[in-house]
Amino acid sequence: MWIIPRAQGTTLLWTKLQENAMFIVLKSRSDSGTLVASFVSVVLTTTEDQPLTYRIVLKAEPAQMVVAVSNSLEQIRKHWDWIEADMMPKMLDSMDYRDKVQFIVSKIASMATAGEEEEEDQNEEAVVTRFHREFPLVSAGQSQKLLTYFRTSLWVRMPTKGTMFITEASVCYHSPPNIRIVIPFKLISNISKESALGLIPNSIKISAYDQPGSKKEQQYYFTFFSRDEAYSTLCQLWKMAIEQLANPSDESSSPSCPSTPSSFTSSSTFSSSTPSTPSHVPPSITSRSEVPPSPVLADGMFMSPIITGSTQPSSPMVASIRPTKYSLDMQKRNIDYTSLFKLPSTEVLLEEHWCSYWRKSYIVGKLYVSYNFCCFQANEVVSAKELYVVLSFKQIGSIQKVNSIMGLVGSSIKVILNAEASSSSSSSSPFSSSSSSPLTSSGGSEDSSNINNKEKEGKEKDKSPREHFFLLYNRDQTFDSMTNIWRQHVLAKTALIPSVQSMGEGGNSVVASPYVEPSEQLRVYKANLWDKYITKNGPLGLSMLKTRKLRELVRLGTPEEMRGIVWLITSGAIASWEVNPGYFQEILTEHKDMTSLAIEEIEKDLHRTLGKQPYFKTDDGILRLRNVLVAYSWRNPAIGYCQAMNVVAGMFLLHCSEEAAFWLLCKVCEDLLTDYYSTAMIGSIVDQKIFAIITQNHFPKLYQHLEKIGLPINILSLPWFMCLFIGYIPWEVALRVLDGFLYEGPLVLFQAGLAILKVNQDDILALDDSEQVVDMMKARHYDAQQLMDTTFHHFALTITPDYIAELRNSQKYKT
């Protein structure tokens, strides 16, 4: 069967049967009956999710990719014949090898989903039966529903083949004949990834106490080939268990009003007289104020209405685990989707499809469709490119079917943003049947020569991309879904957010920040780099393409006059604003003349904010700061107001409008630094423990010295993290840290903190007074670029997202 392409790994365990220019047929060495074959069988079962006898491998670079697997040579032969008769002839000689690989990957990935789910249905009934047989007491528990399982092995002096069963409350492992282990999530103290050992692949280490209240830990090493899925599932459930232990009353610091009031009603489908309308299209859009309840199952798990390719289980026994497994998977997919594209946490993923994005060549990746956005991410393994595309349905002018791009045959969808659509089409209704309509009712295709001319013109002039092309295997279904969502937005006539220029206006309609580039030459140099990037990848706004070059530019430093709008784009705050136009003013109007304890605390801190900045000594500056903080306190009463929020909001107000600063503050408090500003400050406490651990690992002598002079590292670094270093290091350096933090996330705070300690290490060791240490670090002159290079390069290999996530989970468990 076809599978979503994945890395092949070592070829030492396989024999080559057949080969052409692009593909190889391999056979496992595990069926020869020899001792070596027995070892191979153990390794394959340990390392492969589907250790079947035969496979077809794509000869991609830098790593070969498995595209089909089967125990039947006959089925593999059929796939091979299809490749040579159907796929290979469609690839033009003019395509380079990388384009061919990306074309193949996107096409096979699109076909793979149904086959994999059919295989799952065949296997799951036997797995459920085995789970109930081997763990009768566990399966009898009300909170012990089987969620999923993985083929794996447990290291007990040597690898033992078995199955990991994951329930809502426990990790269970069985290896015939009599190895059975049950590890409750509430007793797990750490879950971590381990390094590879030769042919044996990467492992997951689970550390757990043997019983409640015990200090004795056991370590279990499980090995997988594709361990990321297992690791993610285990961490997801472990995190839920930790949160239940920490908050048994299920209190939350989430905003009482939704962070992104949806414009969809709660109906399951929207009315349409078109017979071809698919059943999984989203609800109809009405007024922005009508907010449906989130799709939640009885067990409290968030569930998306649809992910393309999902099927109903074919067996009642399989059905007994599917809903919970499905809801867990959908919860994770939604979290991953909104995190990946920095969208509002309430955005619901509807569909995802393997496809290719056309940008002078095919770029393989995934197309994601939700209520308000369609997004694309390049697959970096295949395409060797970093590319993120976020398009708001409100900004789309037309959606069309296209049958060729630059002479290459393929079923594509063309999305045109409003600015281009309005200049190239009439002002008639988008649903008009006239030929000038931006969307023909039949989804008619543009003339291929016209597409060629437009593409050549675009290539020559390298204009900002307002046309977006997606090559899909299942184009018609995706086209119907996207156009139905878009139509609802058009009919609703939802409000648009202000212009980019007004977003980036700081105090008094100009950038109020006192910072000036150290040289005019540097300012011009940065401005030219950004101008070239925006010209090629713009327009500047939500739809601007995000590539590896953008990361480099942010690390180099954002031009001061652009910081406000760039912060909105790179943080994702602009997406929250996009689906909530007018929300900021509404909340201020609704609570006008009302008071609260939070507002009383805000009033005390208004005149203490960024005391060296003249803008906050003016009535206008104080009024704007009050509006932002008061609006947030009503939005999220569980937090209300916490000291340091005024500093963060003040910095934003120096670079952008009130409303923009409000959405940036929401992004920081609710997504980037979750639980930092709550009453318990659990997020901040955990991160200070983590920073103390990594400081001790990197600078043990410095760590001991700070302890000795009465300035423990967590006391020194607490205001750094809470205030995003603002006021604790020179202004220019704080701005550069903030640039990186809003694009790359909280990891930057840990890396920047270590870089600052590294630069100051000798001077700190020479001082024996804690106040002198603090004053010295505030007054020190830094080479900002050198410090940023140290931040992003020196600690990049050791301070990784996975490492911080593991420490956060383990420290939260211990807090």
PDB file of C-alpha atoms in Angstrom, residues 134-397:
ATOM      1  CA  GLU A 134      -3.199  -8.963  28.659  1.00  0.00           C
ATOM      2  CA  PHE A 135      -4.332  -6.073  30.914  1.00  0.00           C
ATOM      3  CA  PRO A 136      -7.808  -7.014  32.188  1.00  0.00           C
ATOM      4  CA  LEU A 137      -7.610  -4.904  35.362  1.00  0.00           C
ATOM      5  CA  VAL A 138      -6.343  -1.832  33.522  1.00  0.00           C
ATOM      6  CA  SER A 139      -8.902  -2.083  30.723  1.00  0.00           C
ATOM      7  CA  ALA A 140     -11.703  -2.466  33.274  1.00  0.00           C
ATOM      8  CA  GLY A 141     -11.007   0.981  34.745  1.00  0.00           C
ATOM      9  CA  GLN A 142     -13.366   3.764  33.732  1.00  0.00           C
ATOM     10  CA  SER A 143     -10.482   6.110  32.881  1.00  0.00           C
ATOM     11  CA  GLN A 144      -8.434   3.446  31.146  1.00  0.00           C
ATOM     12  CA  LYS A 145      -9.805   3.521  27.619  1.00  0.00           C
ATOM     13  CA  LEU A 146      -7.255   2.444  25.041  1.00  0.00           C
ATOM     14  CA  LEU A 147      -6.246   5.452  22.966  1.00  0.00           C
ATOM     15  CA  THR A 148      -3.523   4.165  20.683  1.00  0.00           C
ATOM     16  CA  TYR A 149      -0.650   1.725  20.439  1.00  0.00           C
ATOM     17  CA  PHE A 150       2.848   1.457  18.975  1.00  0.00           C
ATOM     18  CA  ARG A 151       5.088  -1.410  17.983  1.00  0.00           C
ATOM     19  CA  THR A 152       8.237  -0.910  20.010  1.00  0.00           C
ATOM     20  CA  SER A 153      10.765  -2.718  22.147  1.00  0.00           C
ATOM     21  CA  LEU A 154      11.811  -2.419  25.776  1.00  0.00           C
ATOM     22  CA  TRP A 155      15.462  -2.699  26.669  1.00  0.00           C
ATOM     23  CA  VAL A 156      15.875  -5.472  29.245  1.00  0.00           C
ATOM     24  CA  ARG A 157      19.561  -6.291  28.768  1.00  0.00           C
ATOM     25  CA  MET A 158      18.601  -6.622  25.090  1.00  0.00           C
ATOM     26  CA  PRO A 159      15.648  -5.411  23.009  1.00  0.00           C
ATOM     27  CA  THR A 160      12.403  -7.326  23.589  1.00  0.00           C
ATOM     28  CA  LYS A 161       9.785  -6.985  20.853  1.00  0.00           C
ATOM     29  CA  GLY A 162       6.385  -5.898  22.072  1.00  0.00           C
ATOM     30  CA  THR A 163       3.556  -3.399  21.956  1.00  0.00           C
ATOM     31  CA  MET A 164       3.068  -0.184  23.894  1.00  0.00           C
ATOM     32  CA  PHE A 165      -0.599   0.404  24.712  1.00  0.00           C
ATOM     33  CA  ILE A 166      -1.433   3.973  25.732  1.00  0.00           C
ATOM     34  CA  THR A 167      -4.572   4.648  27.755  1.00  0.00           C
ATOM     35  CA  GLU A 168      -5.864   7.881  29.221  1.00  0.00           C
ATOM     36  CA  ALA A 169      -4.107   7.198  32.509  1.00  0.00           C
ATOM     37  CA  SER A 170      -1.306   4.691  31.874  1.00  0.00           C
ATOM     38  CA  VAL A 171       1.434   3.421  29.594  1.00  0.00           C
ATOM     39  CA  CYS A 172       1.193  -0.361  29.258  1.00  0.00           C
ATOM     40  CA  TYR A 173       3.787  -2.608  27.626  1.00  0.00           C
ATOM     41  CA  HIS A 174       3.486  -6.258  26.719  1.00  0.00           C
ATOM     42  CA  SER A 175       6.097  -8.567  25.231  1.00  0.00           C
ATOM     43  CA  PRO A 176       5.239 -12.260  24.863  1.00  0.00           C
ATOM     44  CA  PRO A 177       5.188 -14.445  26.742  1.00  0.00           C
ATOM     45  CA  ASN A 178       5.097 -12.752  30.140  1.00  0.00           C
ATOM     46  CA  ILE A 179       6.571  -9.238  30.248  1.00  0.00           C
ATOM     47  CA  ARG A 180       3.841  -6.818  31.330  1.00  0.00           C
ATOM     48  CA  ILE A 181       4.455  -3.301  32.635  1.00  0.00           C
ATOM     49  CA  VAL A 182       1.964  -0.615  33.671  1.00  0.00           C
ATOM     50  CA  ILE A 183       3.222   2.958  34.246  1.00  0.00           C
ATOM     51  CA  PRO A 184       0.580   5.463  35.463  1.00  0.00           C
ATOM     52  CA  PHE A 185       1.048   8.913  33.965  1.00  0.00           C
ATOM     53  CA  LYS A 186       0.641  10.523  37.396  1.00  0.00           C
ATOM     54  CA  LEU A 187       3.789   8.695  38.602  1.00  0.00           C
ATOM     55  CA  ILE A 188       5.963   9.685  35.634  1.00  0.00           C
ATOM     56  CA  SER A 189       8.643  12.226  36.531  1.00  0.00           C
ATOM     57  CA  ASN A 190      10.207  12.666  33.108  1.00  0.00           C
ATOM     58  CA  ILE A 191       9.869  11.653  29.447  1.00  0.00           C
ATOM     59  CA  SER A 192      12.897  12.309  27.266  1.00  0.00           C
ATOM     60  CA  LYS A 193      14.408  11.416  23.912  1.00  0.00           C
ATOM     61  CA  GLU A 194      17.652   9.484  23.971  1.00  0.00           C
ATOM     62  CA  SER A 195      20.541   9.287  21.519  1.00  0.00           C
ATOM     63  CA  ALA A 196      20.845   6.615  18.843  1.00  0.00           C
ATOM     64  CA  LEU A 197      23.116   3.603  19.318  1.00  0.00           C
ATOM     65  CA  GLY A 198      24.486   2.213  16.061  1.00  0.00           C
ATOM     66  CA  LEU A 199      21.787   0.400  14.113  1.00  0.00           C
ATOM     67  CA  ILE A 200      19.370   0.619  17.014  1.00  0.00           C
ATOM     68  CA  PRO A 201      17.350   3.792  16.578  1.00  0.00           C
ATOM     69  CA  ASN A 202      16.485   6.580  18.951  1.00  0.00           C
ATOM     70  CA  SER A 203      14.744   5.781  22.192  1.00  0.00           C
ATOM     71  CA  ILE A 204      12.289   7.317  24.592  1.00  0.00           C
ATOM     72  CA  LYS A 205      13.232   7.131  28.267  1.00  0.00           C
ATOM     73  CA  ILE A 206      10.383   7.169  30.768  1.00  0.00           C
ATOM     74  CA  SER A 207      11.335   7.845  34.391  1.00  0.00           C
ATOM     75  CA  ALA A 208       8.657   7.016  36.956  1.00  0.00           C
ATOM     76  CA  TYR A 209       8.272   6.555  40.699  1.00  0.00           C
ATOM     77  CA  ASP A 210       7.364   3.046  41.772  1.00  0.00           C
ATOM     78  CA  GLN A 211       4.464   4.279  43.922  1.00  0.00           C
ATOM     79  CA  PRO A 212       2.867   7.544  45.132  1.00  0.00           C
ATOM     80  CA  GLY A 213       5.065   9.384  47.631  1.00  0.00           C
ATOM     81  CA  SER A 214       8.130   7.298  46.815  1.00  0.00           C
ATOM     82  CA  LYS A 215      11.473   8.830  45.875  1.00  0.00           C
ATOM     83  CA  LYS A 216      12.668   5.698  44.097  1.00  0.00           C
ATOM     84  CA  GLU A 217      12.649   6.026  40.332  1.00  0.00           C
ATOM     85  CA  GLN A 218      12.620   3.402  37.608  1.00  0.00           C
ATOM     86  CA  GLN A 219      13.900   4.055  34.073  1.00  0.00           C
ATOM     87  CA  TYR A 220      12.354   2.400  31.020  1.00  0.00           C
ATOM     88  CA  TYR A 221      13.935   2.635  27.563  1.00  0.00           C
ATOM     89  CA  PHE A 222      11.607   2.126  24.598  1.00  0.00           C
ATOM     90  CA  THR A 223      12.973   2.200  21.054  1.00  0.00           C
ATOM     91  CA  PHE A 224      11.135   3.366  17.931  1.00  0.00           C
ATOM     92  CA  PHE A 225      12.008   4.223  14.355  1.00  0.00           C
ATOM     93  CA  SER A 226       9.508   7.075  14.059  1.00  0.00           C
ATOM     94  CA  ARG A 227       9.531   8.008  17.688  1.00  0.00           C
ATOM     95  CA  ASP A 228       8.188  11.563  17.327  1.00  0.00           C
ATOM     96  CA  GLU A 229       4.539  10.486  17.142  1.00  0.00           C
ATOM     97  CA  ALA A 230       4.882   8.263  20.212  1.00  0.00           C
ATOM     98  CA  TYR A 231       6.824  10.939  22.076  1.00  0.00           C
ATOM     99  CA  SER A 232       4.251  13.605  21.244  1.00  0.00           C
ATOM    100  CA  THR A 233       1.335  11.411  22.368  1.00  0.00           C
ATOM    101  CA  LEU A 234       3.058  10.442  25.619  1.00  0.00           C
ATOM    102  CA  CYS A 235       3.938  14.059  26.432  1.00  0.00           C
ATOM    103  CA  GLN A 236       0.441  15.236  25.585  1.00  0.00           C
ATOM    104  CA  LEU A 237      -1.187  12.796  28.021  1.00  0.00           C
ATOM    105  CA  TRP A 238       1.506  13.289  30.661  1.00  0.00           C
ATOM    106  CA  LYS A 239       1.002  17.044  30.508  1.00  0.00           C
ATOM    107  CA  MET A 240      -2.746  16.557  30.976  1.00  0.00           C
ATOM    108  CA  ALA A 241      -2.063  14.378  34.027  1.00  0.00           C
ATOM    109  CA  ILE A 242       0.303  16.993  35.499  1.00  0.00           C
ATOM    110  CA  GLU A 243      -2.244  19.751  34.982  1.00  0.00           C
ATOM    111  CA  GLN A 244      -4.916  17.678  36.681  1.00  0.00           C
ATOM    112  CA  LEU A 245      -2.601  17.170  39.663  1.00  0.00           C
ATOM    113  CA  ALA A 246      -1.723  20.876  39.772  1.00  0.00           C
ATOM    114  CA  ASN A 247      -5.288  22.113  39.195  1.00  0.00           C
ATOM    115  CA  PRO A 248      -7.731  19.514  40.508  1.00  0.00           C
ATOM    116  CA  SER A 249     -10.488  22.146  40.433  1.00  0.00           C
ATOM    117  CA  ASP A 250      -9.732  22.670  36.724  1.00  0.00           C
ATOM    118  CA  GLU A 251      -9.232  26.407  37.121  1.00  0.00           C
ATOM    119  CA  SER A 252      -7.844  28.159  34.106  1.00  0.00           C
ATOM    120  CA  SER A 253      -6.236  31.472  33.336  1.00  0.00           C
ATOM    121  CA  SER A 254      -7.692  31.492  29.850  1.00  0.00           C
ATOM    122  CA  PRO A 255      -9.608  34.572  28.769  1.00  0.00           C
ATOM    123  CA  SER A 256     -13.242  34.520  29.788  1.00  0.00           C
ATOM    124  CA  CYS A 257     -14.107  35.966  26.416  1.00  0.00           C
ATOM    125  CA  PRO A 258     -12.841  33.991  23.440  1.00  0.00           C
ATOM    126  CA  SER A 259      -9.488  35.050  22.067  1.00  0.00           C
ATOM    127  CA  THR A 260     -10.818  34.871  18.547  1.00  0.00           C
ATOM    128  CA  PRO A 261     -14.595  35.272  18.439  1.00  0.00           C
ATOM    129  CA  SER A 262     -15.569  33.075  15.542  1.00  0.00           C
ATOM    130  CA  SER A 263     -17.846  34.335  12.847  1.00  0.00           C
ATOM    131  CA  PHE A 264     -19.498  30.967  12.379  1.00  0.00           C
ATOM    132  CA  THR A 265     -22.717  29.711  13.902  1.00  0.00           C
ATOM    133  CA  SER A 266     -22.919  26.306  15.537  1.00  0.00           C
ATOM    134  CA  SER A 267     -24.796  24.601  12.735  1.00  0.00           C
ATOM    135  CA  SER A 268     -22.974  21.553  11.447  1.00  0.00           C
ATOM    136  CA  THR A 269     -23.342  22.467   7.780  1.00  0.00           C
ATOM    137  CA  PHE A 270     -24.389  25.589   5.943  1.00  0.00           C
ATOM    138  CA  SER A 271     -27.267  25.793   3.587  1.00  0.00           C
ATOM    139  CA  SER A 272     -26.513  25.669  -0.089  1.00  0.00           C
ATOM    140  CA  SER A 273     -28.554  24.835  -3.089  1.00  0.00           C
ATOM    141  CA  THR A 274     -25.527  23.477  -4.890  1.00  0.00           C
ATOM    142  CA  PRO A 275     -25.812  19.684  -5.007  1.00  0.00           C
ATOM    143  CA  SER A 276     -22.062  19.201  -5.092  1.00  0.00           C
ATOM    144  CA  THR A 277     -21.472  20.919  -1.770  1.00  0.00           C
ATOM    145  CA  PRO A 278     -19.496  18.485   0.413  1.00  0.00           C
ATOM    146  CA  SER A 279     -20.957  17.449   3.735  1.00  0.00           C
ATOM    147  CA  HIS A 280     -17.942  18.559   5.733  1.00  0.00           C
ATOM    148  CA  VAL A 281     -17.948  22.258   4.872  1.00  0.00           C
ATOM    149  CA  PRO A 282     -17.957  24.672   7.817  1.00  0.00           C
ATOM    150  CA  PRO A 283     -20.947  26.369   9.388  1.00  0.00           C
ATOM    151  CA  SER A 284     -22.294  29.530   7.819  1.00  0.00           C
ATOM    152  CA  ILE A 285     -20.969  32.915   8.834  1.00  0.00           C
ATOM    153  CA  THR A 286     -23.284  35.349  10.508  1.00  0.00           C
ATOM    154  CA  SER A 287     -22.439  38.320  12.663  1.00  0.00           C
ATOM    155  CA  ARG A 288     -19.040  38.406  14.368  1.00  0.00           C
ATOM    156  CA  SER A 289     -20.617  38.508  17.810  1.00  0.00           C
ATOM    157  CA  GLU A 290     -22.248  35.098  17.492  1.00  0.00           C
ATOM    158  CA  VAL A 291     -19.762  32.706  19.023  1.00  0.00           C
ATOM    159  CA  PRO A 292     -20.453  28.965  18.911  1.00  0.00           C
ATOM    160  CA  PRO A 293     -19.402  26.633  21.658  1.00  0.00           C
ATOM    161  CA  SER A 294     -16.148  24.836  20.923  1.00  0.00           C
ATOM    162  CA  PRO A 295     -16.562  21.296  19.617  1.00  0.00           C
ATOM    163  CA  VAL A 296     -15.958  19.346  22.826  1.00  0.00           C
ATOM    164  CA  LEU A 297     -16.542  15.695  23.573  1.00  0.00           C
ATOM    165  CA  ALA A 298     -17.964  14.409  26.810  1.00  0.00           C
ATOM    166  CA  ASP A 299     -14.479  13.779  28.154  1.00  0.00           C
ATOM    167  CA  GLY A 300     -13.555  17.433  27.641  1.00  0.00           C
ATOM    168  CA  MET A 301     -11.255  16.893  24.685  1.00  0.00           C
ATOM    169  CA  PHE A 302     -11.333  19.414  21.871  1.00  0.00           C
ATOM    170  CA  MET A 303     -12.309  17.970  18.518  1.00  0.00           C
ATOM    171  CA  SER A 304     -12.122  19.372  15.019  1.00  0.00           C
ATOM    172  CA  PRO A 305     -15.129  18.691  12.787  1.00  0.00           C
ATOM    173  CA  ILE A 306     -13.095  17.171   9.969  1.00  0.00           C
ATOM    174  CA  ILE A 307      -9.680  16.115   8.831  1.00  0.00           C
ATOM    175  CA  THR A 308      -9.749  14.982   5.223  1.00  0.00           C
ATOM    176  CA  GLY A 309      -9.279  11.264   4.862  1.00  0.00           C
ATOM    177  CA  SER A 310     -10.854  10.237   8.165  1.00  0.00           C
ATOM    178  CA  THR A 311     -13.160   7.274   7.925  1.00  0.00           C
ATOM    179  CA  GLN A 312     -15.619   5.542  10.177  1.00  0.00           C
ATOM    180  CA  PRO A 313     -14.269   2.428  11.896  1.00  0.00           C
ATOM    181  CA  SER A 314     -15.371  -0.778  10.249  1.00  0.00           C
ATOM    182  CA  SER A 315     -15.826  -2.741  13.455  1.00  0.00           C
ATOM    183  CA  PRO A 316     -17.844  -2.102  16.658  1.00  0.00           C
ATOM    184  CA  MET A 317     -14.830  -3.136  18.706  1.00  0.00           C
ATOM    185  CA  VAL A 318     -12.604  -0.661  16.869  1.00  0.00           C
ATOM    186  CA  ALA A 319     -15.328   1.957  17.245  1.00  0.00           C
ATOM    187  CA  SER A 320     -15.048   1.592  21.003  1.00  0.00           C
ATOM    188  CA  ILE A 321     -11.595   3.229  20.968  1.00  0.00           C
ATOM    189  CA  ARG A 322     -11.836   5.444  17.898  1.00  0.00           C
ATOM    190  CA  PRO A 323     -13.775   8.421  19.325  1.00  0.00           C
ATOM    191  CA  THR A 324     -11.352   8.998  22.198  1.00  0.00           C
ATOM    192  CA  LYS A 325      -8.307   8.326  20.048  1.00  0.00           C
ATOM    193  CA  TYR A 326      -9.731  10.592  17.379  1.00  0.00           C
ATOM    194  CA  SER A 327     -10.468  13.414  19.790  1.00  0.00           C
ATOM    195  CA  LEU A 328      -6.956  13.215  21.239  1.00  0.00           C
ATOM    196  CA  ASP A 329      -5.478  13.313  17.754  1.00  0.00           C
ATOM    197  CA  MET A 330      -7.691  16.222  16.720  1.00  0.00           C
ATOM    198  CA  GLN A 331      -6.763  18.131  19.856  1.00  0.00           C
ATOM    199  CA  LYS A 332      -3.098  17.692  19.035  1.00  0.00           C
ATOM    200  CA  ARG A 333      -3.595  18.573  15.372  1.00  0.00           C
ATOM    201  CA  ASN A 334      -5.359  21.797  16.297  1.00  0.00           C
ATOM    202  CA  ILE A 335      -2.665  22.738  18.796  1.00  0.00           C
ATOM    203  CA  ASP A 336       0.078  21.940  16.285  1.00  0.00           C
ATOM    204  CA  TYR A 337      -1.728  23.847  13.530  1.00  0.00           C
ATOM    205  CA  THR A 338      -2.328  27.012  15.513  1.00  0.00           C
ATOM    206  CA  SER A 339       1.205  26.912  16.941  1.00  0.00           C
ATOM    207  CA  LEU A 340       2.830  26.276  13.576  1.00  0.00           C
ATOM    208  CA  PHE A 341       1.174  29.254  11.891  1.00  0.00           C
ATOM    209  CA  LYS A 342       0.746  31.356  15.072  1.00  0.00           C
ATOM    210  CA  LEU A 343      -3.015  31.503  14.704  1.00  0.00           C
ATOM    211  CA  PRO A 344      -5.631  32.120  17.426  1.00  0.00           C
ATOM    212  CA  SER A 345      -5.938  29.104  19.719  1.00  0.00           C
ATOM    213  CA  THR A 346      -9.654  28.852  18.942  1.00  0.00           C
ATOM    214  CA  GLU A 347      -9.079  28.377  15.202  1.00  0.00           C
ATOM    215  CA  VAL A 348     -10.419  24.952  14.148  1.00  0.00           C
ATOM    216  CA  LEU A 349      -8.546  22.863  11.594  1.00  0.00           C
ATOM    217  CA  LEU A 350     -10.937  21.436   9.009  1.00  0.00           C
ATOM    218  CA  GLU A 351      -8.706  19.798   6.424  1.00  0.00           C
ATOM    219  CA  GLU A 352      -5.085  19.127   5.604  1.00  0.00           C
ATOM    220  CA  HIS A 353      -3.698  17.918   2.290  1.00  0.00           C
ATOM    221  CA  TRP A 354      -0.299  17.050   0.899  1.00  0.00           C
ATOM    222  CA  CYS A 355       0.297  19.338  -2.052  1.00  0.00           C
ATOM    223  CA  SER A 356       2.908  21.383  -3.894  1.00  0.00           C
ATOM    224  CA  TYR A 357       3.110  25.164  -3.744  1.00  0.00           C
ATOM    225  CA  TRP A 358       4.296  26.742  -6.968  1.00  0.00           C
ATOM    226  CA  ARG A 359       7.022  29.352  -6.612  1.00  0.00           C
ATOM    227  CA  LYS A 360       9.226  29.166  -9.709  1.00  0.00           C
ATOM    228  CA  SER A 361       9.307  25.415  -8.985  1.00  0.00           C
ATOM    229  CA  TYR A 362       7.309  22.858  -7.001  1.00  0.00           C
ATOM    230  CA  ILE A 363       7.692  23.066  -3.214  1.00  0.00           C
ATOM    231  CA  VAL A 364       6.253  20.007  -1.474  1.00  0.00           C
ATOM    232  CA  GLY A 365       4.361  20.533   1.759  1.00  0.00           C
ATOM    233  CA  LYS A 366       0.917  20.571   3.321  1.00  0.00           C
ATOM    234  CA  LEU A 367      -2.109  22.772   2.740  1.00  0.00           C
ATOM    235  CA  TYR A 368      -4.214  23.417   5.858  1.00  0.00           C
ATOM    236  CA  VAL A 369      -7.761  24.791   5.767  1.00  0.00           C
ATOM    237  CA  SER A 370      -9.617  26.211   8.768  1.00  0.00           C
ATOM    238  CA  TYR A 371     -12.602  28.530   9.309  1.00  0.00           C
ATOM    239  CA  ASN A 372     -10.664  31.749   8.744  1.00  0.00           C
ATOM    240  CA  PHE A 373      -7.394  30.787   7.081  1.00  0.00           C
ATOM    241  CA  CYS A 374      -5.758  28.567   4.510  1.00  0.00           C
ATOM    242  CA  CYS A 375      -2.077  27.937   5.208  1.00  0.00           C
ATOM    243  CA  PHE A 376       0.869  26.124   3.648  1.00  0.00           C
ATOM    244  CA  GLN A 377       4.079  24.773   5.145  1.00  0.00           C
ATOM    245  CA  ALA A 378       6.946  23.419   3.054  1.00  0.00           C
ATOM    246  CA  ASN A 379       8.318  20.006   3.937  1.00  0.00           C
ATOM    247  CA  GLU A 380      11.936  20.911   4.658  1.00  0.00           C
ATOM    248  CA  VAL A 381      13.184  17.316   4.373  1.00  0.00           C
ATOM    249  CA  VAL A 382      11.984  17.039   0.779  1.00  0.00           C
ATOM    250  CA  SER A 383      12.124  20.619  -0.465  1.00  0.00           C
ATOM    251  CA  ALA A 384      15.126  21.855   1.555  1.00  0.00           C
ATOM    252  CA  LYS A 385      13.176  25.099   1.941  1.00  0.00           C
ATOM    253  CA  GLU A 386      11.610  26.907   4.879  1.00  0.00           C
ATOM    254  CA  LEU A 387       8.322  28.444   3.751  1.00  0.00           C
ATOM    255  CA  TYR A 388       5.127  29.406   5.597  1.00  0.00           C
ATOM    256  CA  VAL A 389       2.095  30.910   3.853  1.00  0.00           C
ATOM    257  CA  VAL A 390      -0.935  32.263   5.758  1.00  0.00           C
ATOM    258  CA  LEU A 391      -3.915  33.540   3.759  1.00  0.00           C
ATOM    259  CA  SER A 392      -7.053  34.960   5.341  1.00  0.00           C
ATOM    260  CA  PHE A 393     -10.285  34.083   3.552  1.00  0.00           C
ATOM    261  CA  LYS A 394     -11.390  37.688   4.144  1.00  0.00           C
ATOM    262  CA  GLN A 395      -8.474  38.921   2.025  1.00  0.00           C
ATOM    263  CA  ILE A 396      -9.075  36.563  -0.911  1.00  0.00           C
ATOM    264  CA  GLY A 397     -10.471  38.074  -4.099  1.00  0.00           C
TER     265      GLY A 397
END
